[in-house]
Short mmCIF file of N, CA and C in Angstrom, two decimals:
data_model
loop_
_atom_site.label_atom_id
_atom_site.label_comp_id
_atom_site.label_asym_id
_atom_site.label_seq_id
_atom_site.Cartn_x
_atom_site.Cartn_y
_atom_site.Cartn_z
N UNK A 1 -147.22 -167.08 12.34
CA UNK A 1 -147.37 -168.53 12.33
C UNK A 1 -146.02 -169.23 12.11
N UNK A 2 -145.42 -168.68 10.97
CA UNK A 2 -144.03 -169.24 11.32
C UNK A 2 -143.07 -169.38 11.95
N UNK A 3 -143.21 -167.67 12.60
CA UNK A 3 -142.19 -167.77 14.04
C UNK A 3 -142.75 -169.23 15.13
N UNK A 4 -144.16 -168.85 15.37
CA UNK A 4 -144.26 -170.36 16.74
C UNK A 4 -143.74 -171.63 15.77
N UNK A 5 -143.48 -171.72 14.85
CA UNK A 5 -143.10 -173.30 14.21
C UNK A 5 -141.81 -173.40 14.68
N UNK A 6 -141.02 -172.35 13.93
CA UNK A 6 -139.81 -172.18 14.17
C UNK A 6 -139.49 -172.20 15.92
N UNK A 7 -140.21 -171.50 16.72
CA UNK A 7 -140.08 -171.85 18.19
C UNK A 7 -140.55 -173.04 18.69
N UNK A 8 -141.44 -173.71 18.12
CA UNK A 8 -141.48 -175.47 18.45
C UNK A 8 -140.61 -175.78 17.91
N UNK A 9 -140.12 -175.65 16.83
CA UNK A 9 -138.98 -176.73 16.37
C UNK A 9 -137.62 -176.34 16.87
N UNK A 10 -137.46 -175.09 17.90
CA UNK A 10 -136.33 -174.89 18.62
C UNK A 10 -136.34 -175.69 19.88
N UNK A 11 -137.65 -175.85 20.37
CA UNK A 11 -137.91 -176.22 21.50
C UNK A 11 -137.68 -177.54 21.49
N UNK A 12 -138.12 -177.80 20.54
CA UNK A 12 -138.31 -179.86 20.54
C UNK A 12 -136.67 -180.32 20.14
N UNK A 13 -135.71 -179.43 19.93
CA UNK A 13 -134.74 -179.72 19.36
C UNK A 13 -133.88 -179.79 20.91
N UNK A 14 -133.95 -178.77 21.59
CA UNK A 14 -133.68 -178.29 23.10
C UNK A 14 -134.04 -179.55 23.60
N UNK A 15 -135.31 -179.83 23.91
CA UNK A 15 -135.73 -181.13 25.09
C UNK A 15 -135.04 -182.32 24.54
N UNK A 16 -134.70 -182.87 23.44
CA UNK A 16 -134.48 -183.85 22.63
C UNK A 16 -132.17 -183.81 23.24
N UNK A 17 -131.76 -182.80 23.19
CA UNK A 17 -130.82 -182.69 23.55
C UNK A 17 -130.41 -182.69 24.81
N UNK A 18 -131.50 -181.90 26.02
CA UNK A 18 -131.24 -182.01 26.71
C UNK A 18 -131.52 -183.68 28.13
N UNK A 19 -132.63 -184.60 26.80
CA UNK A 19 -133.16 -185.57 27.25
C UNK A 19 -131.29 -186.61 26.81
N UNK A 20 -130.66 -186.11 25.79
CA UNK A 20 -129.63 -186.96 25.73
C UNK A 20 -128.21 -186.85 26.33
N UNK A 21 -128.50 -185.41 26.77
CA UNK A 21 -127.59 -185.41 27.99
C UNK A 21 -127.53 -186.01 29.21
N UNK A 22 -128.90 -186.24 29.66
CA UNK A 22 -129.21 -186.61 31.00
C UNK A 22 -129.06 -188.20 31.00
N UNK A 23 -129.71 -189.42 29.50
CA UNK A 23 -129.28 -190.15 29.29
C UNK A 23 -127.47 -190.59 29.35
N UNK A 24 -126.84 -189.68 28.90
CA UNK A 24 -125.71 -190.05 28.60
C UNK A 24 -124.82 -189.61 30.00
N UNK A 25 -125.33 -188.85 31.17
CA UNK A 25 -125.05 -188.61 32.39
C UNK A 25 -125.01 -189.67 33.07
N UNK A 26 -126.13 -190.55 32.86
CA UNK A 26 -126.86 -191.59 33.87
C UNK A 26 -126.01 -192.38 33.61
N UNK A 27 -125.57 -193.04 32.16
CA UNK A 27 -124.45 -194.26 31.69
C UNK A 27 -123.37 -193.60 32.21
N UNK A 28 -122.81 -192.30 32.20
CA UNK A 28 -121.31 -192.40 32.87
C UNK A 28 -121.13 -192.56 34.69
N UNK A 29 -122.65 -192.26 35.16
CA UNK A 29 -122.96 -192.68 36.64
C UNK A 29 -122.47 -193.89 36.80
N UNK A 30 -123.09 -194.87 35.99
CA UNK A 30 -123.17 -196.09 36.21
C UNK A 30 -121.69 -196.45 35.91
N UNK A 31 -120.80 -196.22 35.09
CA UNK A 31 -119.52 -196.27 34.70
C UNK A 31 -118.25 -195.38 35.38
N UNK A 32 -119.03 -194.86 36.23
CA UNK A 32 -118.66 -194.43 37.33
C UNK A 32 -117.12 -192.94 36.90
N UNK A 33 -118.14 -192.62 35.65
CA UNK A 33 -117.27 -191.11 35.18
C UNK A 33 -118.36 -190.02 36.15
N UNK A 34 -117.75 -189.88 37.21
CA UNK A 34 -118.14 -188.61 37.78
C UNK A 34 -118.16 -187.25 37.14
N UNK A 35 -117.21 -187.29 37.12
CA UNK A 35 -117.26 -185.41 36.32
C UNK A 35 -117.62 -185.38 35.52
N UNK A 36 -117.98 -186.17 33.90
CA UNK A 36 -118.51 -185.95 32.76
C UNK A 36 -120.13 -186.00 33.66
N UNK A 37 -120.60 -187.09 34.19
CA UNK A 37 -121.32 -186.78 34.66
C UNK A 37 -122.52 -185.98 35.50
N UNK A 38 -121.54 -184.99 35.87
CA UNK A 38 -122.01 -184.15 36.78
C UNK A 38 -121.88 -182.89 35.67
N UNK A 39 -121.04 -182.91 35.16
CA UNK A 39 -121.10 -181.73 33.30
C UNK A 39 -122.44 -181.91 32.49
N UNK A 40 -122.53 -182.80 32.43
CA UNK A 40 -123.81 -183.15 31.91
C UNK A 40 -125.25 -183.54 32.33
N UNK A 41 -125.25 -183.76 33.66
CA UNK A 41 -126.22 -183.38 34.33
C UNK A 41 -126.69 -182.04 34.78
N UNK A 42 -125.64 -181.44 35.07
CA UNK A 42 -125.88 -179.71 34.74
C UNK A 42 -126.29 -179.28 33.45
N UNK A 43 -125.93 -179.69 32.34
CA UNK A 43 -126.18 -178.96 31.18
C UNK A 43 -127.60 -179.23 30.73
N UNK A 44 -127.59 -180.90 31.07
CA UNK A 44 -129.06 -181.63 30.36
C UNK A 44 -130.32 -180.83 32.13
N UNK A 45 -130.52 -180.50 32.86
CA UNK A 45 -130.89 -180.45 33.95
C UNK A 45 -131.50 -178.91 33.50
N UNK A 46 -130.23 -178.08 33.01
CA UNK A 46 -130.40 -176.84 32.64
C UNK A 46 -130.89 -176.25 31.43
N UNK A 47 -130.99 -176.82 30.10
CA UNK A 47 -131.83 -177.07 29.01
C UNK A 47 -133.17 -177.14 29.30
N UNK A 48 -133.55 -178.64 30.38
CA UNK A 48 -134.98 -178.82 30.39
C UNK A 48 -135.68 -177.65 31.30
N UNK A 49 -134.89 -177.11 32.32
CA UNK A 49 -135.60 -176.11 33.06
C UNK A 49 -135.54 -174.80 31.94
N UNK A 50 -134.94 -174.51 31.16
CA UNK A 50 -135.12 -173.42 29.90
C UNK A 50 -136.42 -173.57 29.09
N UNK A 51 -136.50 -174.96 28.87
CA UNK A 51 -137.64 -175.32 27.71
C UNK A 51 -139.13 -175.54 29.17
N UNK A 52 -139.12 -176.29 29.90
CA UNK A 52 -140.40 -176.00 30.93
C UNK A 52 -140.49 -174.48 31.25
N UNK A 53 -139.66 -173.74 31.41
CA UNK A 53 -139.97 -171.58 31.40
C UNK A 53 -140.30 -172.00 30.11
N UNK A 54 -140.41 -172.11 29.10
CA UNK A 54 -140.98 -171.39 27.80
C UNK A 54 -142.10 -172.41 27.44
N UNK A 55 -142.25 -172.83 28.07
CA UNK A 55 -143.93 -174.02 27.99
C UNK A 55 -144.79 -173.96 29.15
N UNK A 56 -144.01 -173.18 30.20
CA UNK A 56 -144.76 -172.27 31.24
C UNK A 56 -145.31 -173.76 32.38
N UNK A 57 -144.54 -174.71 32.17
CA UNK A 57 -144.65 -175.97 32.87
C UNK A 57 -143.94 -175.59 34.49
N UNK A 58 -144.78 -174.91 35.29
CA UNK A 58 -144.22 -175.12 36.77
C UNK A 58 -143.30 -176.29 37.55
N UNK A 59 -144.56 -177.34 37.41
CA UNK A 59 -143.24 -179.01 37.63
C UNK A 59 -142.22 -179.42 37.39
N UNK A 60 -141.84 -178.98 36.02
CA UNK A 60 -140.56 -179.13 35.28
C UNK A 60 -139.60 -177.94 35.72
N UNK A 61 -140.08 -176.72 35.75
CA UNK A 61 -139.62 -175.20 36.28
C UNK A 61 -138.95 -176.06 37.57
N UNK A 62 -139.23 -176.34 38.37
CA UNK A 62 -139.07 -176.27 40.09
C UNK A 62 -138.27 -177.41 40.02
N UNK A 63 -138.51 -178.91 39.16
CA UNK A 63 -137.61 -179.96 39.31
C UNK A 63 -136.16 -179.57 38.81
N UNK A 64 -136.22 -179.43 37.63
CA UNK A 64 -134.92 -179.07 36.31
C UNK A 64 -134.17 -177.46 37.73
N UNK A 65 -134.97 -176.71 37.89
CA UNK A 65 -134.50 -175.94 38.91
C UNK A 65 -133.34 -176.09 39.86
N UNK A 66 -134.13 -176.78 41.11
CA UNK A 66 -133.36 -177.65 41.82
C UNK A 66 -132.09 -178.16 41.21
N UNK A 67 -132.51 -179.30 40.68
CA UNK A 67 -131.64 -180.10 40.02
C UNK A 67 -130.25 -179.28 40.06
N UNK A 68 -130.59 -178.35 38.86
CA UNK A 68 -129.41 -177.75 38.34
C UNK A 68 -128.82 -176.78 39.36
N UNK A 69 -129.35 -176.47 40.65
CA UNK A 69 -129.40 -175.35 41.57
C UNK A 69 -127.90 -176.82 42.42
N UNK A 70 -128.84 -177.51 42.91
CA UNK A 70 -127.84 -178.54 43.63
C UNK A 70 -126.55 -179.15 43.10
N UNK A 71 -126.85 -179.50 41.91
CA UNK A 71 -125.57 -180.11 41.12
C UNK A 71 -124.26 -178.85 40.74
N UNK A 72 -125.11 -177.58 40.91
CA UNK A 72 -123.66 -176.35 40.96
C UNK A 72 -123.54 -176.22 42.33
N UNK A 73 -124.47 -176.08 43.10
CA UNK A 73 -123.68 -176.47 44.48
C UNK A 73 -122.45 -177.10 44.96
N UNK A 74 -122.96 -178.57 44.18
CA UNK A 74 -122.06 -179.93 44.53
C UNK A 74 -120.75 -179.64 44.11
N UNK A 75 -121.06 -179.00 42.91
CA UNK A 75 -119.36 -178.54 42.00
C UNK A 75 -118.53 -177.91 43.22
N UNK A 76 -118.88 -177.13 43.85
CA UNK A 76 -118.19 -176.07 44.47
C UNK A 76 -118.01 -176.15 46.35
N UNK A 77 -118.90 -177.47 46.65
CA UNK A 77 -118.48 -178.09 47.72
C UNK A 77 -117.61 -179.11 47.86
#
């Protein structure tokens, strides 16, 4: 019982971080910092697809996926 606490409270700590990456991606979009942006849209993109695999959330699996699949693309085109 304590391990799943301890794994929700890893988890909720994960989405919570990776929800303030993606926030703080979007403001340097708009401020037009590309590269922090695109650092942190990878990272926050790649968190949430970690935490949807361990909540077994397909939708989130396949979006956060992508996401993070295209934005290392982009790096390297």
């Amino acid at each position: 019982m304590i391990e799943d606490s301890a794994k929700n409270n890893f988890l909720e700590i994960l989405k919570w971080v990776g929800t303030a990456c993606v926030i703080i991606a979007a403001t340097c979009r708009a401020f037009e910092f590309h590269t922090v942006d695109l650092i942190l849209s990878i990272i926050g993109a790649a968190i949430w697809g970690y935490a949807a695999y361990e909540m077994k959330d397909k939708p989130l699996i396949v979006v956060n996926g992508f996401i993070t699949s295209i934005l290392i693309v982009g790096v390297f085109v």
